[in-house]
CSV table of C-alpha atoms and ligand atoms in Angstrom, one decimal:
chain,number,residue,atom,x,y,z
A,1,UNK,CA,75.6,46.8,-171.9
A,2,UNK,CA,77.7,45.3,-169.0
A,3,UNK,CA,77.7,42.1,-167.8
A,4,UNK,CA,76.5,41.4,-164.6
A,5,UNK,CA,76.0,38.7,-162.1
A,6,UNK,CA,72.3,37.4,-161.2
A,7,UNK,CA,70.7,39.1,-158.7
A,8,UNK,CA,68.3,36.5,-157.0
A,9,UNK,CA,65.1,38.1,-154.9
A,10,UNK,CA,64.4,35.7,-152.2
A,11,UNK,CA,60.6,37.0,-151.1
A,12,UNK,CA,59.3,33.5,-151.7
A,13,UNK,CA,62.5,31.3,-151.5
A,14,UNK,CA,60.4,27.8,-150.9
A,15,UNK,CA,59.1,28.3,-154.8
A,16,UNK,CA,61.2,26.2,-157.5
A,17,UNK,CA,62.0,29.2,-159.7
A,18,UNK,CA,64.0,30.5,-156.8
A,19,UNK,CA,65.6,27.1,-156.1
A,20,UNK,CA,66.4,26.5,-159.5
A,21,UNK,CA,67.8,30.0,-160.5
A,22,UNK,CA,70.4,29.2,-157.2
A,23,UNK,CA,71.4,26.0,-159.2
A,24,UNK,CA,71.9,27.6,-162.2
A,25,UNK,CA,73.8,30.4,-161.1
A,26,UNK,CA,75.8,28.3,-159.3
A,27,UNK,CA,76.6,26.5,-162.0
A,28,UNK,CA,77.1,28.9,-164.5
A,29,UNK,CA,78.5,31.9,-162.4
A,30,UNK,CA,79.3,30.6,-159.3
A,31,UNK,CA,78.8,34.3,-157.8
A,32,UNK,CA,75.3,35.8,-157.7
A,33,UNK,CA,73.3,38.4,-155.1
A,34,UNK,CA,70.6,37.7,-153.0
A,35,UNK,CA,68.3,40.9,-152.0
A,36,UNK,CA,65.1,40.5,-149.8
A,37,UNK,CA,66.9,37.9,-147.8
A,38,UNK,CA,65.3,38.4,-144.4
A,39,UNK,CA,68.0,39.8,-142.9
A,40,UNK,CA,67.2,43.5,-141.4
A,41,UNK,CA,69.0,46.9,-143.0
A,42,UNK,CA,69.7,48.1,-139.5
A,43,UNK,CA,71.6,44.7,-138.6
A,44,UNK,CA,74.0,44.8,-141.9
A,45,UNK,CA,74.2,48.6,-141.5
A,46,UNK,CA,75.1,48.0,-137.6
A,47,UNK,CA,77.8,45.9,-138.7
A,48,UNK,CA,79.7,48.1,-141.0
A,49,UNK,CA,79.5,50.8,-138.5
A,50,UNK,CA,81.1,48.9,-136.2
A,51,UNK,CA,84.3,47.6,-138.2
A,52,UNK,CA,84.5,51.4,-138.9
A,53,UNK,CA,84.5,51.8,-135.0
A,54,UNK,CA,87.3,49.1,-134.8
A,55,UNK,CA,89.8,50.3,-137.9
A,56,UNK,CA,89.4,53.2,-137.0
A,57,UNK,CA,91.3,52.5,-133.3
A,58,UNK,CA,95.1,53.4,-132.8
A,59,UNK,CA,97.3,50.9,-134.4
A,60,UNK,CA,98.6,50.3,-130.9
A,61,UNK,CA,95.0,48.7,-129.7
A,62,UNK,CA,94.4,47.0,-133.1
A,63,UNK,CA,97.7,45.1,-132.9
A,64,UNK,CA,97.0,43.7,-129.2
A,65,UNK,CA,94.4,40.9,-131.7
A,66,UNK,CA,97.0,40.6,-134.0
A,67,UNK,CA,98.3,36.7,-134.2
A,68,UNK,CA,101.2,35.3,-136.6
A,69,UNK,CA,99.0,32.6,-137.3
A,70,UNK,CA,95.7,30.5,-137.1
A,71,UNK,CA,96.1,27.0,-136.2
A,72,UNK,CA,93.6,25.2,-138.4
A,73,UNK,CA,89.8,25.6,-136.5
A,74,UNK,CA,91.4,27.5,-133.9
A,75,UNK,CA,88.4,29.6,-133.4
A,76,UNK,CA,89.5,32.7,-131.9
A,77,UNK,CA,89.8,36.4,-132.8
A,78,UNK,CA,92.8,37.4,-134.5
A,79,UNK,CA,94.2,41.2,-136.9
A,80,UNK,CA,95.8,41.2,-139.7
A,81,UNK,CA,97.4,43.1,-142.0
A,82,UNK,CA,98.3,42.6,-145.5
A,83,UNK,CA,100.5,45.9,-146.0
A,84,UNK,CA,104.2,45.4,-146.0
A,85,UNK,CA,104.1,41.1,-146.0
A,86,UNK,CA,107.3,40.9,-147.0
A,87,UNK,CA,106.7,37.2,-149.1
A,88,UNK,CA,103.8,39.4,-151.5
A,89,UNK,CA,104.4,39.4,-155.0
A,90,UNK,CA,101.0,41.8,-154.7
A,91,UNK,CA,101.3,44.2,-153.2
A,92,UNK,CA,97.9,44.2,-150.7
A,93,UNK,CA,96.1,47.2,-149.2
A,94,UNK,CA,94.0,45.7,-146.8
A,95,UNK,CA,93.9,45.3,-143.0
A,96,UNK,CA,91.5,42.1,-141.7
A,97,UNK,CA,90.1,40.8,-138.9
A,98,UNK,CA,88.2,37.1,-137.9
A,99,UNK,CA,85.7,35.8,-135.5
A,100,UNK,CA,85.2,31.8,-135.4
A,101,UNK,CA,81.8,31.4,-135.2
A,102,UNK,CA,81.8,28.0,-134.1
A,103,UNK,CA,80.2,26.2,-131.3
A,104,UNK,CA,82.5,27.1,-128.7
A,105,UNK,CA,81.6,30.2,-128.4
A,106,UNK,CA,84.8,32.3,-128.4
A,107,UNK,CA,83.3,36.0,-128.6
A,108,UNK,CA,84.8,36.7,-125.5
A,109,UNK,CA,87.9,37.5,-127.5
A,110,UNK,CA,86.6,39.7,-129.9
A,111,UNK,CA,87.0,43.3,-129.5
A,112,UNK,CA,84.3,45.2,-128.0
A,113,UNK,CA,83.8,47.4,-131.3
A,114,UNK,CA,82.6,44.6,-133.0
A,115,UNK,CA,81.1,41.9,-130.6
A,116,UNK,CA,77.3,42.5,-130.4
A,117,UNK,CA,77.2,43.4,-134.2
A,118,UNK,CA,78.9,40.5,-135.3
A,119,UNK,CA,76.7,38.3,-133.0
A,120,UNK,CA,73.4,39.6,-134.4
A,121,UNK,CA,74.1,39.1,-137.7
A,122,UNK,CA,75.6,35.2,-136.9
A,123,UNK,CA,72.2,34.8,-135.9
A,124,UNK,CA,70.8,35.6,-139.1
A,125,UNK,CA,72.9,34.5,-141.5
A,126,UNK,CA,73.9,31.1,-140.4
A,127,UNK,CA,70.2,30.1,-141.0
A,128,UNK,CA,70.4,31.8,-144.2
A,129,UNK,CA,73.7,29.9,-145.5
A,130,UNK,CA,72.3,26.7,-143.8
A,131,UNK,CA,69.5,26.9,-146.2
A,132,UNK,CA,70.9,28.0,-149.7
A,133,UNK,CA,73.4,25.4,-148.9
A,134,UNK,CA,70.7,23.1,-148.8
A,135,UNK,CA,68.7,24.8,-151.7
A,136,UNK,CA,72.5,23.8,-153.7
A,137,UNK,CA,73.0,20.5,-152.5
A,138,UNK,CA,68.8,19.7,-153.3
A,139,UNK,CA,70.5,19.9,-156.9
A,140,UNK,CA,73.1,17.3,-155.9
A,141,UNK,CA,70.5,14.8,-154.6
A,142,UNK,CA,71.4,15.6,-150.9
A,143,UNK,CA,67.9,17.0,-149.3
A,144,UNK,CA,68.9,18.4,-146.0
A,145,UNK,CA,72.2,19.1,-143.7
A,146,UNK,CA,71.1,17.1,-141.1
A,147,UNK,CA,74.0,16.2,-138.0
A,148,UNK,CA,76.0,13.8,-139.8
A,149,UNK,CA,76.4,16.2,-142.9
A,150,UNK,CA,76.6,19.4,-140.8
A,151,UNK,CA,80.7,19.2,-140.2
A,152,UNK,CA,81.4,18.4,-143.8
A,153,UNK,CA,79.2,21.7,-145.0
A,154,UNK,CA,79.2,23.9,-142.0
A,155,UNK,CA,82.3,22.5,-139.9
A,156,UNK,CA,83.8,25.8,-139.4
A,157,UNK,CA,82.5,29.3,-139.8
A,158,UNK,CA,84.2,32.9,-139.3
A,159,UNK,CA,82.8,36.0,-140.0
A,160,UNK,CA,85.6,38.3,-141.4
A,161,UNK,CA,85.8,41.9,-141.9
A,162,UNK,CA,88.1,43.7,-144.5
A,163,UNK,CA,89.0,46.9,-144.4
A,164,UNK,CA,90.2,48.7,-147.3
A,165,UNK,CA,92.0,52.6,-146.7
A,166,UNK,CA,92.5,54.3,-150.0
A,167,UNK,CA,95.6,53.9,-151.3
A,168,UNK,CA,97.5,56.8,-152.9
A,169,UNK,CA,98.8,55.0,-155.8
A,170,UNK,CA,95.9,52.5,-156.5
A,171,UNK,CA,97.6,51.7,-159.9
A,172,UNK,CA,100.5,49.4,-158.2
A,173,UNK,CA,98.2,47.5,-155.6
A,174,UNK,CA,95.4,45.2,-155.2
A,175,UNK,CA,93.1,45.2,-151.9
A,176,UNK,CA,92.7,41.8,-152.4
A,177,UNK,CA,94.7,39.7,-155.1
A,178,UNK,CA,92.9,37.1,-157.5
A,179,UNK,CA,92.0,34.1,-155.6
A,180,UNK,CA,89.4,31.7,-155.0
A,181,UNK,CA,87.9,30.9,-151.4
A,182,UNK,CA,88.3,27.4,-150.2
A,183,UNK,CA,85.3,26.5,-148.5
A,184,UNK,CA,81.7,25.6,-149.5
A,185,UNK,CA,79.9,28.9,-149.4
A,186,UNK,CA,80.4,32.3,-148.7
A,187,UNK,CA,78.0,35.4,-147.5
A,188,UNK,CA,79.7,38.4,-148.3
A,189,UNK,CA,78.3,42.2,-147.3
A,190,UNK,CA,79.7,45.1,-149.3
A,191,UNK,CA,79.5,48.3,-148.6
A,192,UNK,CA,78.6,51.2,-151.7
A,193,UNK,CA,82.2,52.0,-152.5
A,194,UNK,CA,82.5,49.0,-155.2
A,195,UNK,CA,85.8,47.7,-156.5
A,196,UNK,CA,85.1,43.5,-156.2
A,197,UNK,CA,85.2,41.6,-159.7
A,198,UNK,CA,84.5,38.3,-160.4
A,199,UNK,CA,86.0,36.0,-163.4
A,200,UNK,CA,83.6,36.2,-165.8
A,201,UNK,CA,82.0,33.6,-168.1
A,202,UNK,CA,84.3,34.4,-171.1
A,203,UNK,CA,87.3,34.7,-168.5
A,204,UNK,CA,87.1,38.7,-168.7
A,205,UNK,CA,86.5,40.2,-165.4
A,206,UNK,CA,82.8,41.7,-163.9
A,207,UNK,CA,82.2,44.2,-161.2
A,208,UNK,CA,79.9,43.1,-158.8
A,209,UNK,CA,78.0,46.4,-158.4
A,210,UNK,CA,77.2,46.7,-155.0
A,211,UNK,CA,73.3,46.9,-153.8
A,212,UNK,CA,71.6,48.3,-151.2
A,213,UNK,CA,70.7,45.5,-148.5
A,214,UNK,CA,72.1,42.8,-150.9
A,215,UNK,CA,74.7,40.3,-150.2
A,216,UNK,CA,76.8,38.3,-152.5
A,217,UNK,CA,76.8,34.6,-152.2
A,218,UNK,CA,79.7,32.8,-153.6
A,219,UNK,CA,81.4,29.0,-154.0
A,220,UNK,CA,83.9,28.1,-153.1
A,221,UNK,CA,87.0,25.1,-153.8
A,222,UNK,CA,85.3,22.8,-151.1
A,223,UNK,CA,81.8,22.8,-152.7
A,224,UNK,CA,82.8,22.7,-156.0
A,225,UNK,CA,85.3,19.6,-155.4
A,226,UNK,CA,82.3,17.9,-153.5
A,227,UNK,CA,80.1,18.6,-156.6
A,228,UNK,CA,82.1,17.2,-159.1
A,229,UNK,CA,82.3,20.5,-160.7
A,230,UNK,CA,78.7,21.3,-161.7
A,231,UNK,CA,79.4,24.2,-159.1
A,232,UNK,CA,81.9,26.8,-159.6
A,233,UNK,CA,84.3,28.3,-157.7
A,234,UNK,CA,85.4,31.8,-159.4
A,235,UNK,CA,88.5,33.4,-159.0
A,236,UNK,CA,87.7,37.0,-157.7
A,237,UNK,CA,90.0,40.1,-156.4
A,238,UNK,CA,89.2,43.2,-155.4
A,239,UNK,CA,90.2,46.9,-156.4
A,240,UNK,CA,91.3,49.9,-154.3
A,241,UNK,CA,90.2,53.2,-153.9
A,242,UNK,CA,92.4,56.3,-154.2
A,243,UNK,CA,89.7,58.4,-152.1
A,244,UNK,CA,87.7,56.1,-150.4
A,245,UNK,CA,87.5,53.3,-147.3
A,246,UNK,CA,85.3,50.1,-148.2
A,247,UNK,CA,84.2,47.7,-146.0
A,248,UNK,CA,83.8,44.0,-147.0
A,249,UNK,CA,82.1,41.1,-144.5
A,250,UNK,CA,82.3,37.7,-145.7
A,251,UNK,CA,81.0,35.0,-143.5
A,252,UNK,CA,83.2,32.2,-144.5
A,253,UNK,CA,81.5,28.3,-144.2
A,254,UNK,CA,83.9,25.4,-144.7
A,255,UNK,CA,83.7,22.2,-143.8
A,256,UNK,CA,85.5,20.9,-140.3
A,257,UNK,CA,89.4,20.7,-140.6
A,258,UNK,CA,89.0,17.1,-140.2
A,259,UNK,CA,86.5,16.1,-142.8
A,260,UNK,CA,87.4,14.4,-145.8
A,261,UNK,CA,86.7,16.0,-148.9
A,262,UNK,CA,86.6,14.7,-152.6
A,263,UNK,CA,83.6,14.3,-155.4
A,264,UNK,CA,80.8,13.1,-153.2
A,265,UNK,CA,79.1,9.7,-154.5
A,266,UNK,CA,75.4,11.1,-153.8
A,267,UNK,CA,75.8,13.5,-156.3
A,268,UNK,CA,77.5,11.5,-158.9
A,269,UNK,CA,75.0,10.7,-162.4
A,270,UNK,CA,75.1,7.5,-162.8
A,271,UNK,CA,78.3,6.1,-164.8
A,272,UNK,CA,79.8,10.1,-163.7
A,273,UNK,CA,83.5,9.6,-162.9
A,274,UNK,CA,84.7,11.5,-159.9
A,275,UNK,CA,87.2,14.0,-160.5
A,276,UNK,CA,88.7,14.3,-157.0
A,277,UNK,CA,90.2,12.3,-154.5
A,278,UNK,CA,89.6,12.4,-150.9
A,279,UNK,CA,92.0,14.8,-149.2
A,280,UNK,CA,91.5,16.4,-145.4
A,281,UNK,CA,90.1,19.8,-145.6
A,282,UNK,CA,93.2,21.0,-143.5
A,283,UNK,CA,95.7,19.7,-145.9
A,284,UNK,CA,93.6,21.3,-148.6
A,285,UNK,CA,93.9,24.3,-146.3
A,286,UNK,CA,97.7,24.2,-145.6
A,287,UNK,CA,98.3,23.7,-149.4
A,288,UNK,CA,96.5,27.1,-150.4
A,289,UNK,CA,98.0,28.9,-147.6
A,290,UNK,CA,101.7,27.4,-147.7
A,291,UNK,CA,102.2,27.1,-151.7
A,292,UNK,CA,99.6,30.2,-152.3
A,293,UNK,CA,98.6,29.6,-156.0
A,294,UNK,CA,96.9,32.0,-157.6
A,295,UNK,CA,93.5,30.6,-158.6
A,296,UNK,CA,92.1,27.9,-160.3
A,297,UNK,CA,96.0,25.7,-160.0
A,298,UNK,CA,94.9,25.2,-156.4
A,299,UNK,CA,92.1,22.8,-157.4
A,300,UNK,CA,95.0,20.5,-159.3
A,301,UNK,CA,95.9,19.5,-155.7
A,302,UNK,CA,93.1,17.4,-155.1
A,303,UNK,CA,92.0,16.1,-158.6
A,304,UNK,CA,92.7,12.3,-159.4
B,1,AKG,C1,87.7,37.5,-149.3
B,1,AKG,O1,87.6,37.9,-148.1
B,1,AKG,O2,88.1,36.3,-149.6
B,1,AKG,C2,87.3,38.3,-150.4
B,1,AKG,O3,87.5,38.0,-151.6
B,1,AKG,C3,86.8,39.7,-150.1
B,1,AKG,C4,86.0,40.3,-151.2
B,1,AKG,C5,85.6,41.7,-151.0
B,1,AKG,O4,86.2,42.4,-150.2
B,1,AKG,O5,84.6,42.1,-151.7
């Protein structure tokens, strides 16, 4: 009898029941998975094959994309990894890497492994975020993401891909610590190992039990300041593996570094007090990063 997250089939995604269930789960969740999405098996398989291809290069090609760090919307390809940060209170077992997906097009830097795969899948799931962001904000009285919108929503995109080796001692480490995503929504493709939980309703934590061809959708800080709150961002961290690799893609969609963001007055009720101030997305941004709280305490930073 364990909880889990709603698992939303989108076969006929224009009906109401669909829209509303993405409301509610968004509001009550703020995690749920989509299946029958429209995006092929063979692409999302294609894509884990290949951040297998690139992990699993010498550590003396993988480091040649390695950066210290991202300038905010610097849209380029950079490695990462988390094992032996010497600032960690966590201890992390987890390599990374990022493609900005943004207009300027910058996948001439990624690696070769990855390039085509990653571009395929852009294809398809940009239009798929575009529209269940626009299925969310239909609750919010905002009816499309037309070009004045787009930068506050969809301003800047990567598509990441986590890597998680199996850990010998899985008791003293986290693949990913407990944290919250800062943007507006996120598209994340697991593979069958498992080991991602979500804060759950009565603050105990849920595994997201991964499915065939599904993808998770998420919100994140951004959305859920621009909201007011009626959408949730949810703390989440994942496990690791003594055995076994997993593989974790989340395409990340945040609003532009420059855009103001705070409770939105279009989707204010009437006599609804705003619960944010207007801050810049990159401050937002620099504040997670630099001061690193651990969940919800990041949020304080931009209420009133
Ligand atoms: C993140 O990339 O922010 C995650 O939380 C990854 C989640 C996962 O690996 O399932």
């Amino acid at each position: 009898n364990q909880e889990s997250i709603p698992i939303i089939d989108l076969s006929n995604f224009d009906d109401l029941n669909v829209e509303k269930s993405i409301q509610e789960a968004a509001s009550k969740w703020g995690f749920f998975q989509i299946i029958n999405h429209g995006i092929p098996t063979e692409v999302l398989e294609d894509l884990k094959d290949a951040a297998h291809k690139f992990f699993e290069l010498p550590a003396e090609e993988k480091v040649k994309y390695r950066k210290e760090k991202l300038s905010p919307g610097e849209s380029v390809f950079m490695f990462w990894s988390a094992i032996g940060e010497k600032d960690e209170k966590v201890l992390e077992w987890r390599d990374g890497i990022k493609h900005g997906c943004n207009p300027q097009n910058d996948s001439n830097l990624w690696p070769p492994q990855t390039r085509n795969q990653v571009l395929e899948y852009q294809k398809w799931a940009k239009p798929l975020a575009k529209k269940l962001l626009e299925v969310l904000l239909k609750g919010l009285n905002v009816n499309e993401i037309d070009e004045s919108l787009e930068p506050l929503f969809m301003g800047t995109m990567s598509i990441n891909i986590n890597y998680y080796p199996p850990c010998p001692n899985p008791n003293i480490a986290m693949g990913f610590r407990r944290h919250c995503d800062m943007g507006c929504i996120i598209l994340l493709l697991q593979d069958d190992t498992g080991g991602l939980y979500i804060r759950g309703t009565k603050e105990n934590w849920i595994h997201v039990n991964p499915i065939k061809g599904a993808l998770t959708v998420n919100i994140g800080d951004s959305l859920q300041i621009m909201s007011n709150d009626r959408y949730k961002s949810i703390e989440h961290c994942v496990a690791v593996d003594s055995s076994r690799t997993r593989i974790s893609v989340p395409l990340c969609v945040n609003p532009s570094f420059d855009s103001v963001i705070g409770s939105f007055p279009q989707m204010l009720k009437d006599g609804e007090k705003p619960v944010y101030k207007d801050i810049l997305f990159s401050d937002y941004w620099d504040h997670c990063f630099i001061k690193r709280p651990s969940g919800k305490s990041s949020l304080d930073f931009a209420k009133i």
